[in-house]
Amino acid sequence: MSDSIQDRSKQSLTYGGYYQTWIGNSDTELTDISPDTPCGEYLRRFWHPVALTSELGTRPKLVQVLGEDLVLFRDKSDRIGLVHRRCPHRRSSLEYGVPEERGIRCCYHGWLFGTDGATLEAPGQPKRVQERICQTVTLGAYPVKEYKGLIFAYLGPPELKPTFPVYDTFNLPGQELVPYKAPFNCNWLQVLDAIVDPLHTAFLHSRTSREQFSTGFGEIGEMKFYDRKTSFLGTSTRRVGDNVWVRINELVLPNFTQAGAAFAADGTKQRYYGRTSFVRWVVPLSEESTMCYAWAVFGDRADPPEYNTPEGPELIEQGEPFDRSDEEKMLYPADAEATESMGTITEHEKEHLAPSDRGIIGYRKRLRSLVRDLQDGTEPIAVADGWPNGPIPTYGGDTVLHKPTNGMDDDAVLRAVGEAVMEAQFEAEGLPEDERVEIVVRRLKQIEADKKVDGEFA
Ligand code: FES
Ligand SMILES: [Fe+2]
């Protein structure tokens, strides 16, 4: 397109479709995740879930992750292997392999491979040749870790394997974690965006669809974003009658996400330091498909146990069941409709980012700088290394305080309460969980009781 037509398009705001038909570019620096791409290399420095434990039976399973076709299997000694799909002999797929005591045997000529990729047997060859094959030929393999119903893998250089990060929400007392997965037919970045986009809950999950969670979600809250270097928090503070409801969405780079309760917190009842209702990773399968692997969380501080039904995790994930008719999708669109309808890889160049997208702008910028740093030789920080003595603190959750407006400027009240609630949590981070709860809840009750002083809460 010539410059002159682009210039004209700026002046043609009405019936200007003719001037807007050019195709925009995608942000390939962040959307390309396959091997030998900058972001693919960065993502290969982290553990990612690749399957639910319940999906892995006695037969091997084909899985896709970060643009690679892989085979997941459990051998008869109960070890899990994650290996390249093609046998190094003559390239048959190991999805047809046979799990044995010591690994997986290729269906075609019976070569046997351990879960670490070592060739253990190459039958039908002279003994000396067999030995040489076993010494020199390996199958590509990755380390895995099974944890609470999810199978995680690390696809990066083995010598740089980070400590498996254990976040505080993995082991909160009285909480039940229910594994689930949610597929998206689009690039990972547009799925990830939603977690730092609190505004969409007021529209997609309430006003423009139906009340998919609770009535309070329809309120547009006062939004604030926190850039904590490798994590981003977005708070939405809403007025619900005499209450102030602070909801915290959370992203830990590159793809770990949490938020408040889907059903338990609706702003109508006081709630002190509720925690996330999902613990979730947005995992790129290919450039054009994504799988969210997650636990739905049920218990006092998350969603109530009565929502722990077969469809409960799907409703927590997006407010609607995944499998529904086209008509239902039209009437009640949810996250899948909003994100997949952007196209499999959205044209970032054609976006018009607004102030409510500050969280998205911030995390993409940080992600890009981390991707570039790695290209320049600086490895990303392993998040677990920052918290050697305990679980990694996180913030996704809800607090609802009784805080009538009392004739004050309500936007200012919402902003002040939202900030004070976050400060209460920041001050207690790193403490053992029971101490942290005690301190944060005490502080939240103080905020609730405090009178407004010069626009701040004492
Ligand atoms: S192709 Fe696998 S053993 Fe021959
Ligand atoms: Fe959503």
PDB file of C-alpha atoms and ligand atoms in Angstrom, residues 194-195 197 200-201 204-205 212-213 249 280 316-319 334-336 338, ligand 2:
ATOM      1  CA  ALA A 194      -6.895 -12.138  29.025  1.00  0.00           C
ATOM      2  CA  ILE A 195      -5.354 -12.669  32.459  1.00  0.00           C
ATOM      3  CA  ASP A 197      -7.263  -7.697  31.124  1.00  0.00           C
ATOM      4  CA  HIS A 200     -13.130  -8.083  29.848  1.00  0.00           C
ATOM      5  CA  THR A 201     -14.826  -9.715  32.831  1.00  0.00           C
ATOM      6  CA  LEU A 204     -17.550 -10.766  28.018  1.00  0.00           C
ATOM      7  CA  HIS A 205     -18.472 -12.503  31.263  1.00  0.00           C
ATOM      8  CA  GLN A 212     -21.411 -16.210  33.716  1.00  0.00           C
ATOM      9  CA  PHE A 213     -20.043 -15.769  37.208  1.00  0.00           C
ATOM     10  CA  ASN A 249      -5.540 -11.281  38.408  1.00  0.00           C
ATOM     11  CA  ARG A 280      -3.162 -22.460  35.275  1.00  0.00           C
ATOM     12  CA  ILE A 316     -14.357 -21.594  36.299  1.00  0.00           C
ATOM     13  CA  GLU A 317     -12.152 -21.478  33.184  1.00  0.00           C
ATOM     14  CA  GLN A 318     -14.500 -19.460  31.002  1.00  0.00           C
ATOM     15  CA  GLY A 319     -17.978 -19.235  32.502  1.00  0.00           C
ATOM     16  CA  ALA A 334     -16.945 -16.871  26.389  1.00  0.00           C
ATOM     17  CA  ASP A 335     -13.150 -16.654  26.314  1.00  0.00           C
ATOM     18  CA  ALA A 336     -12.750 -19.224  23.527  1.00  0.00           C
ATOM     19  CA  ALA A 338     -13.413 -13.927  22.033  1.00  0.00           C
TER      20      ALA A 338
HETATM   21 FE    FE B   2     -12.197 -14.516  30.694  1.00  0.00          FE
END
